[in-house]
mmCIF file of C-alpha atoms in Angstrom:
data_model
loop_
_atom_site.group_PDB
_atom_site.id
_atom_site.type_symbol
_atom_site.label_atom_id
_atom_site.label_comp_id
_atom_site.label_asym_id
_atom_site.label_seq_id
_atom_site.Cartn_x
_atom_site.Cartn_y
_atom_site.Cartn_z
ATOM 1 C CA UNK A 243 254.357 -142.541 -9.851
ATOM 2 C CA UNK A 244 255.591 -138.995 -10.237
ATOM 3 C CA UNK A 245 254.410 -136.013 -12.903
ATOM 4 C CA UNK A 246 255.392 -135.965 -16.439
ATOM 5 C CA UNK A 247 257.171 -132.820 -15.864
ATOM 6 C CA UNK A 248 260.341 -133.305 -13.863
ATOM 7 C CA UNK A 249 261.402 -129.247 -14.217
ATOM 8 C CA UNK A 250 261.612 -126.734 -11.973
ATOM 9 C CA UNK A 251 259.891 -124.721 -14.321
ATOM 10 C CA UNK A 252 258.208 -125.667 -17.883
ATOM 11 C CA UNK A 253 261.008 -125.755 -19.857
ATOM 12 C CA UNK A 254 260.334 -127.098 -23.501
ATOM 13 C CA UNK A 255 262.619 -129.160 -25.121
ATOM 14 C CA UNK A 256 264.756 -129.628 -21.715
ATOM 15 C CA UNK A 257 266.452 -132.905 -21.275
ATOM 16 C CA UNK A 258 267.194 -134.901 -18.398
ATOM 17 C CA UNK A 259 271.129 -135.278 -18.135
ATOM 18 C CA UNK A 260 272.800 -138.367 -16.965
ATOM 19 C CA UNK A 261 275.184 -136.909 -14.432
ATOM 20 C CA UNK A 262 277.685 -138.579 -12.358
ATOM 21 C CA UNK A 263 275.450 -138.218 -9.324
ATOM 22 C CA UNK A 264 272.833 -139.608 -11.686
ATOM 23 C CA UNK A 265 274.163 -142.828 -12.602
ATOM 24 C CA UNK A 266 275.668 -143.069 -9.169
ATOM 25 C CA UNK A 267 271.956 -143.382 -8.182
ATOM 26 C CA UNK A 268 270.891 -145.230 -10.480
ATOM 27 C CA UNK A 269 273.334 -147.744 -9.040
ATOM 28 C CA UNK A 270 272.673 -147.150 -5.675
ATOM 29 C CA UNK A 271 268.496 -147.421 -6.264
ATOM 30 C CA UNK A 272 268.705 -150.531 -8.071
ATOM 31 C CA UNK A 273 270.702 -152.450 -5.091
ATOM 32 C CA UNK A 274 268.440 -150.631 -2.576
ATOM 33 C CA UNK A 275 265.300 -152.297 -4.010
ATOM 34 C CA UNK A 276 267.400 -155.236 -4.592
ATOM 35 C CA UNK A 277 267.701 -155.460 -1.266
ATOM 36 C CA UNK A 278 264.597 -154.381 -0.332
ATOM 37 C CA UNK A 279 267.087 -151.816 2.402
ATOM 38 C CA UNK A 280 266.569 -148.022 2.889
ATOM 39 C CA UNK A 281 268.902 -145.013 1.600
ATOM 40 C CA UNK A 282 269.067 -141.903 2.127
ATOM 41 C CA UNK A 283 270.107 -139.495 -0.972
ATOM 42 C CA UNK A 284 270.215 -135.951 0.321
ATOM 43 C CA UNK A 285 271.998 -132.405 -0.900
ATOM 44 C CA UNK A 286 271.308 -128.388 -1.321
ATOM 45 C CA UNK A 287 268.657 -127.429 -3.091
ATOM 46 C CA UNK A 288 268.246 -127.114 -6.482
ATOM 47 C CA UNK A 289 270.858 -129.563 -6.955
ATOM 48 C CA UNK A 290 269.456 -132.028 -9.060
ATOM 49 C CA UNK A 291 268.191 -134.927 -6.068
ATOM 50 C CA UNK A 292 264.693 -135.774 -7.199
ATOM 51 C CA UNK A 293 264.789 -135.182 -10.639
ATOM 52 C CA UNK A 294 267.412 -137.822 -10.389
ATOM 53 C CA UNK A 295 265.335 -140.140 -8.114
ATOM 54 C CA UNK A 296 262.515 -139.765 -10.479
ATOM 55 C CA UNK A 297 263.958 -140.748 -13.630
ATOM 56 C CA UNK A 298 265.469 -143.882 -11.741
ATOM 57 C CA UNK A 299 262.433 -145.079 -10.444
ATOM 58 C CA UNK A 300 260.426 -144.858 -13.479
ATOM 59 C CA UNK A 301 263.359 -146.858 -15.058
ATOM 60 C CA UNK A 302 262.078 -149.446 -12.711
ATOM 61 C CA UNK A 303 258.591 -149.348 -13.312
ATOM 62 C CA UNK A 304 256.123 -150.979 -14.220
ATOM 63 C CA UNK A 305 258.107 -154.388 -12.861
ATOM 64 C CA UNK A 306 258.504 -152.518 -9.306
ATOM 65 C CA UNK A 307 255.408 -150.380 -7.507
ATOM 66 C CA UNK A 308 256.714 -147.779 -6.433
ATOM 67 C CA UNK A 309 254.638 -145.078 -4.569
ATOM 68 C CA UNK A 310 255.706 -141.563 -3.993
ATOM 69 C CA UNK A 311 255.089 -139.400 -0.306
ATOM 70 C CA UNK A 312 255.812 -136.014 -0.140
ATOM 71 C CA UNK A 313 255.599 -134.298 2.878
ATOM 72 C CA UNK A 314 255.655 -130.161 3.022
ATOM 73 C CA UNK A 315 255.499 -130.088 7.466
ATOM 74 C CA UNK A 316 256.668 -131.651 10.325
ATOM 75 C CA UNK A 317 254.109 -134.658 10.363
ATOM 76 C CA UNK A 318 253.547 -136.854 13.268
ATOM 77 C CA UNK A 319 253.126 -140.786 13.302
ATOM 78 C CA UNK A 320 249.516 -140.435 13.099
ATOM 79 C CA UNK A 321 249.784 -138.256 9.741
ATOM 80 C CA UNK A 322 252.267 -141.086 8.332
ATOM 81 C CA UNK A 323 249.789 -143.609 8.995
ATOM 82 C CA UNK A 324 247.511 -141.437 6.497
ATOM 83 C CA UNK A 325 250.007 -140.570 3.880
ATOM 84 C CA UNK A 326 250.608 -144.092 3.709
ATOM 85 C CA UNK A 327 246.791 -144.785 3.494
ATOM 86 C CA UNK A 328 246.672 -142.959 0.870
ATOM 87 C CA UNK A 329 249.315 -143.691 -1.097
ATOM 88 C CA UNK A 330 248.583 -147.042 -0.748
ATOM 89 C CA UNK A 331 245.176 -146.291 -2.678
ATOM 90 C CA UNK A 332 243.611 -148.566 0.491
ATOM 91 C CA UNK A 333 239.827 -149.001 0.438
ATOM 92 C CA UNK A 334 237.652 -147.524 2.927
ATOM 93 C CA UNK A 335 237.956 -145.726 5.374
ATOM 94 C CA UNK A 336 241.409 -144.950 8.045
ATOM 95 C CA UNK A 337 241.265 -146.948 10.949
ATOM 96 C CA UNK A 338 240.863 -144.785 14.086
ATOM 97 C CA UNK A 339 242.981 -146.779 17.020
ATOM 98 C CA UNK A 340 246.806 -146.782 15.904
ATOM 99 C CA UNK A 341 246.772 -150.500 16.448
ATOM 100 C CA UNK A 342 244.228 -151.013 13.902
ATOM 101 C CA UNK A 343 246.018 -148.682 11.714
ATOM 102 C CA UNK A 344 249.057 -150.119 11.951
ATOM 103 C CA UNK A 345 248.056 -153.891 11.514
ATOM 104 C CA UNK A 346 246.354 -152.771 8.100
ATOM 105 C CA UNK A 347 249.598 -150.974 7.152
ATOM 106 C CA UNK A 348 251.617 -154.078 7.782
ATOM 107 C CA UNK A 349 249.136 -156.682 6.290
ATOM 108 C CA UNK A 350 248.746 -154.787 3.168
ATOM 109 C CA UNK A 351 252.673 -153.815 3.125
ATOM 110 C CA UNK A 352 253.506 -157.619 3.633
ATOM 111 C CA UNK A 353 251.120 -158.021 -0.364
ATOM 112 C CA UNK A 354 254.119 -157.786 -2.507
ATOM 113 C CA UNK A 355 257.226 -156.099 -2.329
ATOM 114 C CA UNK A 356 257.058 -152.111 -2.710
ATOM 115 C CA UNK A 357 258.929 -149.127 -2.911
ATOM 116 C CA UNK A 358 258.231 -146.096 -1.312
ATOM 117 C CA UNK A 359 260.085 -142.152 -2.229
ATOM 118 C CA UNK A 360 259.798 -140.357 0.683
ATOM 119 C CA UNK A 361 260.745 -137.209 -0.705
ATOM 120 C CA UNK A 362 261.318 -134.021 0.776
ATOM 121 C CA UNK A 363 262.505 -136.078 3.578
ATOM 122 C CA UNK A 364 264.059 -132.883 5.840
ATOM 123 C CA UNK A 365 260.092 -132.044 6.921
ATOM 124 C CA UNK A 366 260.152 -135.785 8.931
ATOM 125 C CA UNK A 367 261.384 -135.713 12.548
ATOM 126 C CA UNK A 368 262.759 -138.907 14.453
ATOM 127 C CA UNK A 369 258.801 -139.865 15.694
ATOM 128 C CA UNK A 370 258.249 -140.213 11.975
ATOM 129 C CA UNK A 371 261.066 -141.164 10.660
ATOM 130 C CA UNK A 372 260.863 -144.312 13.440
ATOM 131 C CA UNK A 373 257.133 -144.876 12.191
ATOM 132 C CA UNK A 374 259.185 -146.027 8.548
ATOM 133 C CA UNK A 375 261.414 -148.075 10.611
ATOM 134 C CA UNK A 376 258.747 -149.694 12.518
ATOM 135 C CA UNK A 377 257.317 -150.853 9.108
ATOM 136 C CA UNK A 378 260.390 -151.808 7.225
ATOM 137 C CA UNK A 379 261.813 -153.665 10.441
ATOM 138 C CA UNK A 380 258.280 -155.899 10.129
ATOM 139 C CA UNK A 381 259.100 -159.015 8.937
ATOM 140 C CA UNK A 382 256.602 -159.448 6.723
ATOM 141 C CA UNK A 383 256.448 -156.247 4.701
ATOM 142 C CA UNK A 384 258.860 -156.235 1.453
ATOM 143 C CA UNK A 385 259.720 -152.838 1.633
ATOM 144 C CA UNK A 386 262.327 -150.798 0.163
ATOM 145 C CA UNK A 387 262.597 -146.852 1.331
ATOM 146 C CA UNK A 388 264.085 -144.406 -0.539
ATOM 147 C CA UNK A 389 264.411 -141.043 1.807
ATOM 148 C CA UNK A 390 265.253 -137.623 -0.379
ATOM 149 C CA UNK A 391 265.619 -134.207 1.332
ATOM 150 C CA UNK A 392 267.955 -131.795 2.004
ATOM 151 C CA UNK A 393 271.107 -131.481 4.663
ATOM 152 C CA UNK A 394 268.406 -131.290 7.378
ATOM 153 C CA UNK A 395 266.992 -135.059 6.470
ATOM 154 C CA UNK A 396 270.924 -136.032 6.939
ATOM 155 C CA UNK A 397 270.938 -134.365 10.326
ATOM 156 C CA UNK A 398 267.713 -135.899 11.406
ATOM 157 C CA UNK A 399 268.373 -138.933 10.278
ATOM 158 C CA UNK A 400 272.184 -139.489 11.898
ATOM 159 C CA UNK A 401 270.470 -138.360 15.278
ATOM 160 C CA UNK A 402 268.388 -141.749 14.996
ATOM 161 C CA UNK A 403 270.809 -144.200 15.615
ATOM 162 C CA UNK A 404 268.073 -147.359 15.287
ATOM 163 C CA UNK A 405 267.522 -145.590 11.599
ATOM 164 C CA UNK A 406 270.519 -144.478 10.625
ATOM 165 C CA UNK A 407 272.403 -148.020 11.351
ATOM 166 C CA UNK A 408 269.703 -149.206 9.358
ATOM 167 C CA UNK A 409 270.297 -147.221 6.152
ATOM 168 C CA UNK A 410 272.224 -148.970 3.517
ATOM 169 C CA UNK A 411 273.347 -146.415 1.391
ATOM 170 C CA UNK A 412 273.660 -142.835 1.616
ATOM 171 C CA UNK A 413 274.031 -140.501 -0.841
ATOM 172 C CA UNK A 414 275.095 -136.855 -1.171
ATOM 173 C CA UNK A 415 274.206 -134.469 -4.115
ATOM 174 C CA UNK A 416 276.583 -131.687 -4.590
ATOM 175 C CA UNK A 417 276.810 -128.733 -7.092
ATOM 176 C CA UNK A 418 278.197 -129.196 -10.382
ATOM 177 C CA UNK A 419 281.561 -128.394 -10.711
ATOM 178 C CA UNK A 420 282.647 -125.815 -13.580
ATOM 179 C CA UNK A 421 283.901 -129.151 -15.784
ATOM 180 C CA UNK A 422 281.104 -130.833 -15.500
ATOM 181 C CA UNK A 423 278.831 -127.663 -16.120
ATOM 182 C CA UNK A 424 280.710 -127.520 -19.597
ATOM 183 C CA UNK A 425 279.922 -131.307 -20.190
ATOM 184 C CA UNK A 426 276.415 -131.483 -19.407
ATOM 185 C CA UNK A 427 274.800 -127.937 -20.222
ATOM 186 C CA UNK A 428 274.928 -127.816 -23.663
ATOM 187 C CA UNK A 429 272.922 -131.345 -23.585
ATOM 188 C CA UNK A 430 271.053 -129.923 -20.938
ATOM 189 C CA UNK A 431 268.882 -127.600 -23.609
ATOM 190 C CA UNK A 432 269.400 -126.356 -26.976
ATOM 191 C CA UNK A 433 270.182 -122.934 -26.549
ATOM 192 C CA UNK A 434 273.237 -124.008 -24.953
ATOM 193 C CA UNK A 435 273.749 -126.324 -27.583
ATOM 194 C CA UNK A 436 276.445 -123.916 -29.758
ATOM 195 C CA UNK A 437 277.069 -120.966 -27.007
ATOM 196 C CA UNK A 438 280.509 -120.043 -26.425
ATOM 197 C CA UNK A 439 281.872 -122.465 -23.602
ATOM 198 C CA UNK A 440 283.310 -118.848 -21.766
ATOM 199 C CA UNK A 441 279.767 -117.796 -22.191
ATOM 200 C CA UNK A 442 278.635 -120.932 -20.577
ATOM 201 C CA UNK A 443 281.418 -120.501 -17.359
ATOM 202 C CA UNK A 444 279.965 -116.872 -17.449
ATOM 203 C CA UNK A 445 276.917 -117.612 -16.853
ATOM 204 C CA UNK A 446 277.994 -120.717 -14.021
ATOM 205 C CA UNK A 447 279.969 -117.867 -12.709
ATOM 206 C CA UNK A 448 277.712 -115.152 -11.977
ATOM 207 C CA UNK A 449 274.244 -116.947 -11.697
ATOM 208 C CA UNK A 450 273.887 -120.665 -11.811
ATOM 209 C CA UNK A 451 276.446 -121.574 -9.605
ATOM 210 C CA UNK A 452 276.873 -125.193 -10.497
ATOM 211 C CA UNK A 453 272.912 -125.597 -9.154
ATOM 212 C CA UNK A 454 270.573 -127.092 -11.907
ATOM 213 C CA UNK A 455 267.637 -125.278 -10.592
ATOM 214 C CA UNK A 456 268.946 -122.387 -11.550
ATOM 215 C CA UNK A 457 270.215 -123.248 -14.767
ATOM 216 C CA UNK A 458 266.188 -124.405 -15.202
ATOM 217 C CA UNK A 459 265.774 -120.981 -14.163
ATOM 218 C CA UNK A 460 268.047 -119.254 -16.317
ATOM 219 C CA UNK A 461 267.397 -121.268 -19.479
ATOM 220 C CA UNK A 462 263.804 -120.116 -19.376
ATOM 221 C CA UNK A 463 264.778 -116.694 -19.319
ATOM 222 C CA UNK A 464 267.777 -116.801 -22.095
ATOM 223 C CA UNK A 465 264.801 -118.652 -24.048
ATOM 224 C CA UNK A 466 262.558 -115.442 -23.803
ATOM 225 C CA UNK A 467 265.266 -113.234 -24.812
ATOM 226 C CA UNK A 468 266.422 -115.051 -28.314
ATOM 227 C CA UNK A 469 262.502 -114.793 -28.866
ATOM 228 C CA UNK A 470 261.899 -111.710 -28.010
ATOM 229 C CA UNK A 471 265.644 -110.367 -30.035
ATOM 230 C CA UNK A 472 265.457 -112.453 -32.745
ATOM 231 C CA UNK A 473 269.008 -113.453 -32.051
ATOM 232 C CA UNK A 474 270.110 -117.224 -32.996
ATOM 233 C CA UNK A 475 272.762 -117.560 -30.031
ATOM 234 C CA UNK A 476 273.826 -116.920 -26.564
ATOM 235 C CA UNK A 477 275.881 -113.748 -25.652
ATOM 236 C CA UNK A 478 276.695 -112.476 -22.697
ATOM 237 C CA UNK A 479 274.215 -109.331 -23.242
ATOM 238 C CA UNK A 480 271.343 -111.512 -23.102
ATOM 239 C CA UNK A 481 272.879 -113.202 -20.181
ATOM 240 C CA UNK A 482 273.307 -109.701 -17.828
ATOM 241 C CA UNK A 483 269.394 -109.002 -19.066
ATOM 242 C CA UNK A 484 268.825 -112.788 -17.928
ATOM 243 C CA UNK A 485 270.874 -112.298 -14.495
ATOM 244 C CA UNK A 486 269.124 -108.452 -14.034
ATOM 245 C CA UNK A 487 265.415 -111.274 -13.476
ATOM 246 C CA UNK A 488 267.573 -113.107 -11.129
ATOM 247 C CA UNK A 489 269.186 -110.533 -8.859
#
């Protein structure tokens, strides 16, 4: 369902925290698909939203099928109806008449009950957005959606009031806040394993800013400089060389 690598960048030895946010959706997955309903679970970037989705879904798996869309433009209904094609690993070839299209959507939809990530949800605009409706409001399909983007899926989505009423959960990432920085970095990777906590703020302070994508970021450059100085902790020297790649 998703790559073996959940990092922003290849970070040995990096471990996937369980966050507040994290076990909030966890919660809030599991009842989705319970419910076979739609959420939406959206935030800033970097801030931790599909990694998260990710590592709940595969929690679910191999009992639930879950299949992932990504979407990197603004697609129309027609380019849904071939995402889903293909996601759907459907034989053949794509219907041409959107009726067509559709019907095979919904018969093979209503097969068993599925999951669908929808991730990088912000790209969709109401016209496909209401395409995911159409399909989940068809009585036959068991269908759970789980949307993932950033404030601009939020946006899009609250605009749509036949979606948005429809959405059973939403959830917002946020940054991590300076406490929970201290709580979670240091299981985050090793080589924040024994820093200095103040070296740890220092570092939330004047680079990662509470955003896991840059503590991904910064981690594989603190990595290279204990490697390349033969140093067996943290310090805030290696940290202003670290920030100098980052400015």
């Amino acid at each position: 369902m998703t790559a073996v690598t959940y990092q922003y960048v290849d970070l040995p030895d990096a471990s996937v925290v369980t966050t507040r946010a994290l076990l909030t959706a966890r919660d809030n997955i599991a009842d989705t698909v319970a419910a076979r309903a739609m959420m939406c679970i959206h935030g800033g970037a970097g801030f931790g939203k599909t990694l998260a989705v990710n590592t709940c879904l595969r929690e679910l798996e191999p009992g639930e099928d879950v299949r992932k869309i990504t979407f990197r433009a603004r697609p129309t209904a027609r380019a849904v109806r071939y995402e889903l094609f293909t996601a759907l690993d459907l034989p053949g070839e794509p219907p041409r008449h959107p009726s067509e299209f559709d019907l095979l959507l919904k018969t093979a939809l209503a097969e068993r009950p599925r999951t669908f990530l929808v991730d990088e949800a912000q790209w969709l605009n109401g016209e496909a957005f209401e395409y995911f409706r159409y399909l989940w409001d068809e009585p036959s399909t068991q269908l759970a959606i789980i949307f993932v983007g950033g404030a601009g899926c939020h946006t899009v989505l609250r605009r749509e009031p036949m979606l948005s009423s429809r959405v059973f959960i939403w959830q917002q990432f946020t940054r991590l806040t300076p406490d929970e920085v201290l709580e979670v970095i240091p299981l985050f990777h090793p080589v924040w394993a024994d820093a200095d906590p103040e070296d740890i703020t220092f570092a939330d302070q004047h680079a990662a800013h509470g955003n896991f994508r840059a503590w991904a970021q910064l981690t594989a450059h603190i990595r290279t400089a204990l490697a390349r100085t033969g140093r067996a902790r943290v310090d805030q020297e290696l940290l202003r060389w670290a920030f100098s790649r980052l400015a």
